[in-house]
Amino acid sequence: MALKILHTSDVHIGMKFNGYPEFIRGELVEARFKALANLIQTANEKECRLFVIAGDLFDKTTIAKKDAERVINILEDFAGDCVLVMPGNHDYDNGMIELWDLFTRKLSDKIVVLNENKVYQLAQTHDLDVAIYPAPCNKKISKANNLGWINELHELPTAALHIGIAHGALEGLSPDLKQDYFYMQVSELEHIPVDLWLLGHTHVPYPDLELVKGHKIYNAGTPEPDGMDCSHVGHAWLIEIDEQKNVQAQRLATGYYRFIDTEEIITDWDSLDRLKQKYLNETATQTLLRLSIKGRVDRELFNQKQALYQELEQSLAYVLIDDSGLGLKITADVIDQEFTAGSLPHQLFMELIAQNDEEALQVAYELVREVKAG
Amino acid sequence: MKIKYIKCKKFGGVSNKIIKFEDGLNVIVGANEAGKSTVIDAMFAALFRSHNLKRNTNIGRDFYEKYLPYPDGDSAVVETCFNINNLDFEISKEWGIAPSGSVRFDGKMLKDEGTMTQKLQEALGYGENTFKNIVFARQKDIREALEKISKDEETSAVIDNILKRAVMVLDGISVEKLKKLIDQKLLVYSAKWDLANNRPEGNKGINNPWKRGIGSVLAAYYQKEQLKQDMESAQKVETEFSLLSEKLKAVRARKQQIKEQGSKYAQFEGDIIQRSILESQLLNLQKKAAVLREVYKQFPIMQMELSNKGNELQKLETKAQQLEDELKSADLIQKAQQTKQLLAKVDSISQAIAGKIAEQNKLVEIKDEEIRRLDKLHESMLSAKAKMEAGTLLGRLNKSQGYLVFVTRGLHEREELTEGANLTASGYLRVEIEDGFDLEVRAGEVAFAELKRQYKEAEEELTGILSRLNVPDLAQAKVNHRLYKQLQSDINSLQKQIETLLGDKTVEQLKASIQLEKNLSARDVKEINQDKQKINSELTNLKAEVISLAKTFKEWTDKYENPDKVIDLLTTTLISIKETEAKLQNLAALPQEFRTTEEFLSHLKQLRAAYEQAAKEDIQLTQDYYAIKLPDVSFEELAPLYKEAELNFEKQLAHLHCLLQIKQTLNRKLKELDQGSNEPLVELFSKYLSILTLGKYSVGKLRGNLEVGIIKEDNIALPSTLFSAGTYDCVLLALRFALLEYLFKDKQGFVVLDDCLVNLDPDRKVRAVELIKEYARNNQVIFTTCDPATADLLSGNVIHI
């Protein structure tokens, strides 16, 4: 059977963004709802029959009731046959989570919560000849993944299509050094005779391609970037499977906000201009920038930094600047030019230059300027 | 160094102006607003202002506003030439719309700004500010600086200090302010931080933190530590939660498993209970049938057996009675024999008594009082004898000359004493020599005669008694006395034995009884008893058997009446067995894993108890589960915050160490400046001061050479109010020239002076002019004034503008 699937995960509804100031925090929280709504809209436009959320729809198990209900309303807008929601390690289901109680109580038949280790035969409920093999999370951290029960199946039940859905760190993709997050090896997944694996957990998509053909394993990545460690634009997969089970997938760019955590070096006016061009563009209002500025510049340029920061703050959604690495280019020549030979500052700076302590020199320079300014 | 010319093509309000300078003194004269200052500014700009100066900087804004020709000029152009060590440097700079710059020297030309600046700095020897503060300085700016120094009395009293300070603060940086600012910043960073131990003061960690006056290092430390604690706490709670969830899950799984198993078995429970009852009934019925079968079979046998056993019992009882009779006869015979033996024994004792009596009769009976009397007499004799023998006399008959000598000693009889014989007498001695000598000697303390009488009386009575008793001495009397008594005691004892043996019978009676048993006969008692024991045992067993048989038989008779009735009952029981077996067939079978229904029911009971236990654990764990409050911010979320806080703490600490290093370096520099020799500068100042005051003041040693101060000719120190006494500008000039010479040393220097003479009275003006001329002798001076008279006074190269 031919089937179109929109595959997403790690929406993290309810993420609080505590590290951000109030003015942007609310926007970031809201952006995640919008991202989910946009995904549903895209899925409808692309005429998807299946909408899969491979874990971490919610950021935690303690989500406000109104937020959970809002999510249900968004999901109910899906025009296809079925929405599959599987608990991930953030919104795990250990059988006592009120969130999932509420969620399952309020759901229509269209939405299925995959919180049991069993085969979900969608043919019986949704007119889709698809068997689903979920590996939901029942806790936050686990050395062992939840593929065991699928491995133990002697044979797969009859269905036109077999789709595995799992949440956890994928070998080679996630920086899960301790293998604490339901770690899965590619070979382990390939060994299980399903037609497709739809994964969640790692916030970057897998494979790292725009268009993919004949691939079996997909990781959705988060649809909406959620922090400075998330430098991409947010993704989801639009997967199409034809009658012969040929798989074709298109990576969709889905995020609104863009987080950039970077370092820029300013040495002269040209580098300052380049920096401005880079960030003050048409996507500035969607950009959250954590910028570490480094370099040694002359006084004139140094004095421009506040103007630059102001400009960035006015244009970008959010800017956090660390300019502790930016300083004046303080050399013996500069000191000679700026201070009278034999004067105390002149001697002090020359001594600090001789000590080759750049930081102390910067601090001392600022102190002397402060004294001079009165 | 000297300036050769300045060309202001377009610079501020001045255009197309060329001014050439000569060595020595140059005086630019012009009215106010004529452009004197602009020309000097153009000179400074040519040397130090970048032709690419940005408009959006403070300096740039000021510069372009001031020096782009007003109202519509878009560029400023200046050329100048200065000479250093006979090498000309021609500088050309254009600011504004088409900035450009070049430096020509020694046939070369530099256009790159960086190279130009570097070359110029190299040639000039000092940077922009040195020139700005000393060479191009305005008189009023130097005055202000010096006024500040002179307010500090301690400093101003000593010219050395003034000069040092003057050098230090040329850039307008107050040492005190700088030190104070560093201390303030240090406090901001280090407050309540123990630098030596790199920890909070008093080691007050996050659990007991300082509340007030915390520096930024400690604040960052506390923030970091708080996050660390939060992280640890979050991790602990999360781990606890996770473990509890696992436990709860396991309990619920167990509960479910028990429930499933229990439900599986519970469906059979009714049947199994019924089966248990029926099986029990069936067992009883089967037992009953077996009993009935046995009863039916045993009924006639038992009847016969009971009769046989009765006969056998009678025979045994007769035999037992015979044995009993025989035993009685044997007993009587045995008793007669015992009586015989007793009589023999009595007879033997009677003979022993007769012997004892015969022995006793041989002895004279000595009574106890006679023995006591004998003892008393004997004691009396011994006492008299002892007393008489108390006075012992010793003697020797040395010579008798043929006479017969007789002695009577104590109680001894008279005896003859031979010559040479020794004698011993107790209490009494009588010596007689034939009939002619008779001597009695007595021991003085002894009544010898009385004693002797007592002794003799006692001896006589004792001898009389012994004789009567027919014994030789007292000892024999005592032996005979004891023997007699012993014999008497033996006789008494033997008579008692006879009495005991006879009891209340007499010998005659006993002898008569022996006669009666003579005709009896019987076997040995032991033999009879053995037979009796055997018969009794057989009798007991047989009786028990008969009783048991009789009892069973009675029971059967009572219960069944007769064998026919038994067979009826058996038939009924067998029918019941068949019915019960049919019922059992219709019940659910006992699951294979159980051997009995009891085992099944017991297992089900255990399952129910286990389920109850699991349910209890579930409730408890569920309560615990919901009681755990997960942290608002998770461990995962806190981790990056902690990392950032750690970095911030390190940053704050690094900044603090920077401040400390700066402070140390500053203090060291100040110390070096204080200790360093300032003599060349002092000498220069002294030289110019002397010129200024016509030799009236100079610099000399004060207070025993400890300080350098300004002194008069008469060696009196100039008061500290020197700078407020009106000679201020003159002293300033002296100081400035001293500094110029000090800085440029052997090189030719140059200085730009604005109208520094304007406030001086004629006398001081003359002296100041002398000073300027003196400096101009070896250096270049460019003096600007609006006063032609001053120009005249100065003479030199006067340039009108």
mmCIF file of C-alpha atoms in Angstrom, chain A residues 79-236:
data_model
loop_
_atom_site.group_PDB
_atom_site.id
_atom_site.type_symbol
_atom_site.label_atom_id
_atom_site.label_comp_id
_atom_site.label_asym_id
_atom_site.label_seq_id
_atom_site.Cartn_x
_atom_site.Cartn_y
_atom_site.Cartn_z
ATOM 1 C CA ALA A 79 -6.919 15.362 8.341
ATOM 2 C CA GLY A 80 -5.260 11.995 7.788
ATOM 3 C CA ASP A 81 -6.177 8.680 9.308
ATOM 4 C CA CYS A 82 -4.176 8.445 12.452
ATOM 5 C CA VAL A 83 -1.846 10.303 14.788
ATOM 6 C CA LEU A 84 0.594 8.092 16.688
ATOM 7 C CA VAL A 85 1.992 9.585 19.864
ATOM 8 C CA MET A 86 4.684 7.648 21.673
ATOM 9 C CA PRO A 87 6.097 8.622 25.090
ATOM 10 C CA GLY A 88 9.783 9.520 24.987
ATOM 11 C CA ASN A 89 12.275 9.774 27.813
ATOM 12 C CA HIS A 90 11.131 13.290 28.734
ATOM 13 C CA ASP A 91 7.423 12.493 28.713
ATOM 14 C CA TYR A 92 7.832 8.835 29.635
ATOM 15 C CA ASP A 93 4.872 6.755 30.747
ATOM 16 C CA ASN A 94 5.362 4.459 33.702
ATOM 17 C CA GLY A 95 1.669 3.819 34.065
ATOM 18 C CA MET A 96 1.134 6.493 36.679
ATOM 19 C CA ILE A 97 1.598 9.683 34.745
ATOM 20 C CA GLU A 98 -1.410 11.942 34.969
ATOM 21 C CA LEU A 99 -0.474 13.580 31.713
ATOM 22 C CA TRP A 100 -1.023 10.354 29.810
ATOM 23 C CA ASP A 101 -4.180 9.575 31.773
ATOM 24 C CA LEU A 102 -5.583 12.929 30.804
ATOM 25 C CA PHE A 103 -4.276 12.636 27.280
ATOM 26 C CA THR A 104 -5.795 9.238 26.656
ATOM 27 C CA ARG A 105 -9.083 10.273 28.279
ATOM 28 C CA LYS A 106 -9.504 13.270 26.006
ATOM 29 C CA LEU A 107 -8.393 11.708 22.767
ATOM 30 C CA SER A 108 -10.589 10.828 19.856
ATOM 31 C CA ASP A 109 -10.035 7.523 18.095
ATOM 32 C CA LYS A 110 -7.817 9.250 15.600
ATOM 33 C CA ILE A 111 -5.016 9.645 18.076
ATOM 34 C CA VAL A 112 -3.309 6.572 19.458
ATOM 35 C CA VAL A 113 -0.913 6.649 22.366
ATOM 36 C CA LEU A 114 1.750 3.998 21.860
ATOM 37 C CA ASN A 115 2.566 3.308 25.478
ATOM 38 C CA GLU A 116 2.510 -0.463 25.491
ATOM 39 C CA ASN A 117 4.959 -3.044 24.301
ATOM 40 C CA LYS A 118 2.673 -4.600 21.764
ATOM 41 C CA VAL A 119 1.918 -4.605 18.069
ATOM 42 C CA TYR A 120 -0.656 -1.974 17.142
ATOM 43 C CA GLN A 121 -2.582 -3.223 14.142
ATOM 44 C CA LEU A 122 -3.954 -0.065 12.567
ATOM 45 C CA ALA A 123 -6.004 -2.144 10.156
ATOM 46 C CA GLN A 124 -8.287 -2.976 13.055
ATOM 47 C CA THR A 125 -8.829 0.621 14.096
ATOM 48 C CA HIS A 126 -7.927 3.032 11.338
ATOM 49 C CA ASP A 127 -8.328 1.369 7.989
ATOM 50 C CA LEU A 128 -4.565 1.350 7.513
ATOM 51 C CA ASP A 129 -2.940 -1.987 6.821
ATOM 52 C CA VAL A 130 0.014 -1.074 8.973
ATOM 53 C CA ALA A 131 1.504 -2.818 12.003
ATOM 54 C CA ILE A 132 3.231 -0.548 14.459
ATOM 55 C CA TYR A 133 6.034 -1.775 16.753
ATOM 56 C CA PRO A 134 6.646 0.895 19.372
ATOM 57 C CA ALA A 135 9.528 1.082 21.854
ATOM 58 C CA PRO A 136 8.138 3.688 24.271
ATOM 59 C CA CYS A 137 10.087 5.000 27.256
ATOM 60 C CA ASN A 138 8.880 4.253 30.749
ATOM 61 C CA LYS A 139 11.542 6.296 32.485
ATOM 62 C CA LYS A 140 13.877 9.154 31.889
ATOM 63 C CA ILE A 141 17.152 7.298 31.769
ATOM 64 C CA SER A 142 17.851 3.735 30.822
ATOM 65 C CA LYS A 143 20.942 1.893 29.751
ATOM 66 C CA ALA A 144 18.761 -0.639 27.959
ATOM 67 C CA ASN A 145 16.546 0.308 25.045
ATOM 68 C CA ASN A 146 13.040 -1.042 24.692
ATOM 69 C CA LEU A 147 13.540 -3.031 21.504
ATOM 70 C CA GLY A 148 13.742 -6.287 23.411
ATOM 71 C CA TRP A 149 10.114 -7.256 23.106
ATOM 72 C CA ILE A 150 10.177 -6.743 19.326
ATOM 73 C CA ASN A 151 13.271 -8.886 19.033
ATOM 74 C CA GLU A 152 11.502 -11.612 20.920
ATOM 75 C CA LEU A 153 8.628 -11.816 18.430
ATOM 76 C CA HIS A 154 8.928 -15.081 16.573
ATOM 77 C CA GLU A 155 7.217 -13.689 13.521
ATOM 78 C CA LEU A 156 5.590 -10.430 12.574
ATOM 79 C CA PRO A 157 1.813 -10.379 12.255
ATOM 80 C CA THR A 158 0.269 -9.949 8.850
ATOM 81 C CA ALA A 159 0.254 -6.380 7.563
ATOM 82 C CA ALA A 160 1.127 -4.585 4.358
ATOM 83 C CA LEU A 161 3.612 -2.413 6.158
ATOM 84 C CA HIS A 162 5.587 -2.833 9.344
ATOM 85 C CA ILE A 163 6.809 0.311 11.051
ATOM 86 C CA GLY A 164 8.982 0.422 14.152
ATOM 87 C CA ILE A 165 8.922 3.539 16.304
ATOM 88 C CA ALA A 166 11.548 4.060 18.969
ATOM 89 C CA HIS A 167 12.891 6.776 21.184
ATOM 90 C CA GLY A 168 16.508 6.854 22.261
ATOM 91 C CA ALA A 169 20.053 7.727 21.363
ATOM 92 C CA LEU A 170 21.099 6.382 17.998
ATOM 93 C CA GLU A 171 24.614 5.088 17.607
ATOM 94 C CA GLY A 172 26.838 7.650 15.915
ATOM 95 C CA LEU A 173 24.205 10.362 15.977
ATOM 96 C CA SER A 174 23.766 11.208 19.638
ATOM 97 C CA PRO A 175 26.512 12.299 21.981
ATOM 98 C CA ASP A 176 25.273 9.774 24.546
ATOM 99 C CA LEU A 177 28.705 8.894 25.842
ATOM 100 C CA LYS A 178 27.475 6.926 28.828
ATOM 101 C CA GLN A 179 24.757 5.277 26.773
ATOM 102 C CA ASP A 180 22.173 6.341 29.308
ATOM 103 C CA TYR A 181 19.348 7.188 26.961
ATOM 104 C CA PHE A 182 17.844 4.005 25.531
ATOM 105 C CA TYR A 183 20.888 3.616 23.330
ATOM 106 C CA MET A 184 20.274 1.840 20.007
ATOM 107 C CA GLN A 185 22.715 0.482 17.505
ATOM 108 C CA VAL A 186 22.008 0.790 13.797
ATOM 109 C CA SER A 187 22.728 -2.910 13.321
ATOM 110 C CA GLU A 188 20.229 -3.739 16.048
ATOM 111 C CA LEU A 189 17.513 -1.795 14.249
ATOM 112 C CA GLU A 190 18.407 -3.198 10.868
ATOM 113 C CA HIS A 191 18.217 -6.699 12.269
ATOM 114 C CA ILE A 192 14.536 -6.287 13.129
ATOM 115 C CA PRO A 193 12.539 -7.068 9.988
ATOM 116 C CA VAL A 194 10.302 -4.007 9.893
ATOM 117 C CA ASP A 195 10.057 -1.847 6.765
ATOM 118 C CA LEU A 196 10.800 1.426 8.458
ATOM 119 C CA TRP A 197 12.193 2.785 11.669
ATOM 120 C CA LEU A 198 10.978 6.185 12.845
ATOM 121 C CA LEU A 199 13.067 7.455 15.726
ATOM 122 C CA GLY A 200 13.153 10.355 18.119
ATOM 123 C CA HIS A 201 15.397 11.745 20.870
ATOM 124 C CA THR A 202 18.366 13.323 19.152
ATOM 125 C CA HIS A 203 17.457 16.818 18.049
ATOM 126 C CA VAL A 204 19.257 16.656 14.731
ATOM 127 C CA PRO A 205 17.720 14.742 11.840
ATOM 128 C CA TYR A 206 19.102 11.514 10.468
ATOM 129 C CA PRO A 207 20.247 10.890 7.842
ATOM 130 C CA ASP A 208 21.827 14.269 7.192
ATOM 131 C CA LEU A 209 20.351 14.667 3.729
ATOM 132 C CA GLU A 210 17.583 16.708 2.159
ATOM 133 C CA LEU A 211 16.210 13.910 0.049
ATOM 134 C CA VAL A 212 16.624 10.254 0.836
ATOM 135 C CA LYS A 213 15.670 7.128 -1.060
ATOM 136 C CA GLY A 214 15.650 3.559 0.101
ATOM 137 C CA HIS A 215 16.675 4.344 3.644
ATOM 138 C CA LYS A 216 15.146 2.399 6.509
ATOM 139 C CA ILE A 217 16.050 4.387 9.611
ATOM 140 C CA TYR A 218 15.004 8.000 10.205
ATOM 141 C CA ASN A 219 15.440 10.294 13.161
ATOM 142 C CA ALA A 220 13.141 13.290 13.049
ATOM 143 C CA GLY A 221 15.075 15.822 15.110
ATOM 144 C CA THR A 222 13.195 18.608 16.819
ATOM 145 C CA PRO A 223 10.898 20.630 14.592
ATOM 146 C CA GLU A 224 11.626 23.820 16.528
ATOM 147 C CA PRO A 225 15.150 24.577 17.763
ATOM 148 C CA ASP A 226 15.217 24.771 21.514
ATOM 149 C CA GLY A 227 18.515 26.160 22.644
ATOM 150 C CA MET A 228 21.937 27.418 21.867
ATOM 151 C CA ASP A 229 23.160 23.852 21.375
ATOM 152 C CA CYS A 230 20.619 23.435 18.596
ATOM 153 C CA SER A 231 22.074 25.295 15.659
ATOM 154 C CA HIS A 232 19.897 23.946 12.870
ATOM 155 C CA VAL A 233 16.615 25.310 11.584
ATOM 156 C CA GLY A 234 14.303 22.568 12.908
ATOM 157 C CA HIS A 235 13.182 19.591 10.842
ATOM 158 C CA ALA A 236 10.670 16.859 10.226
#
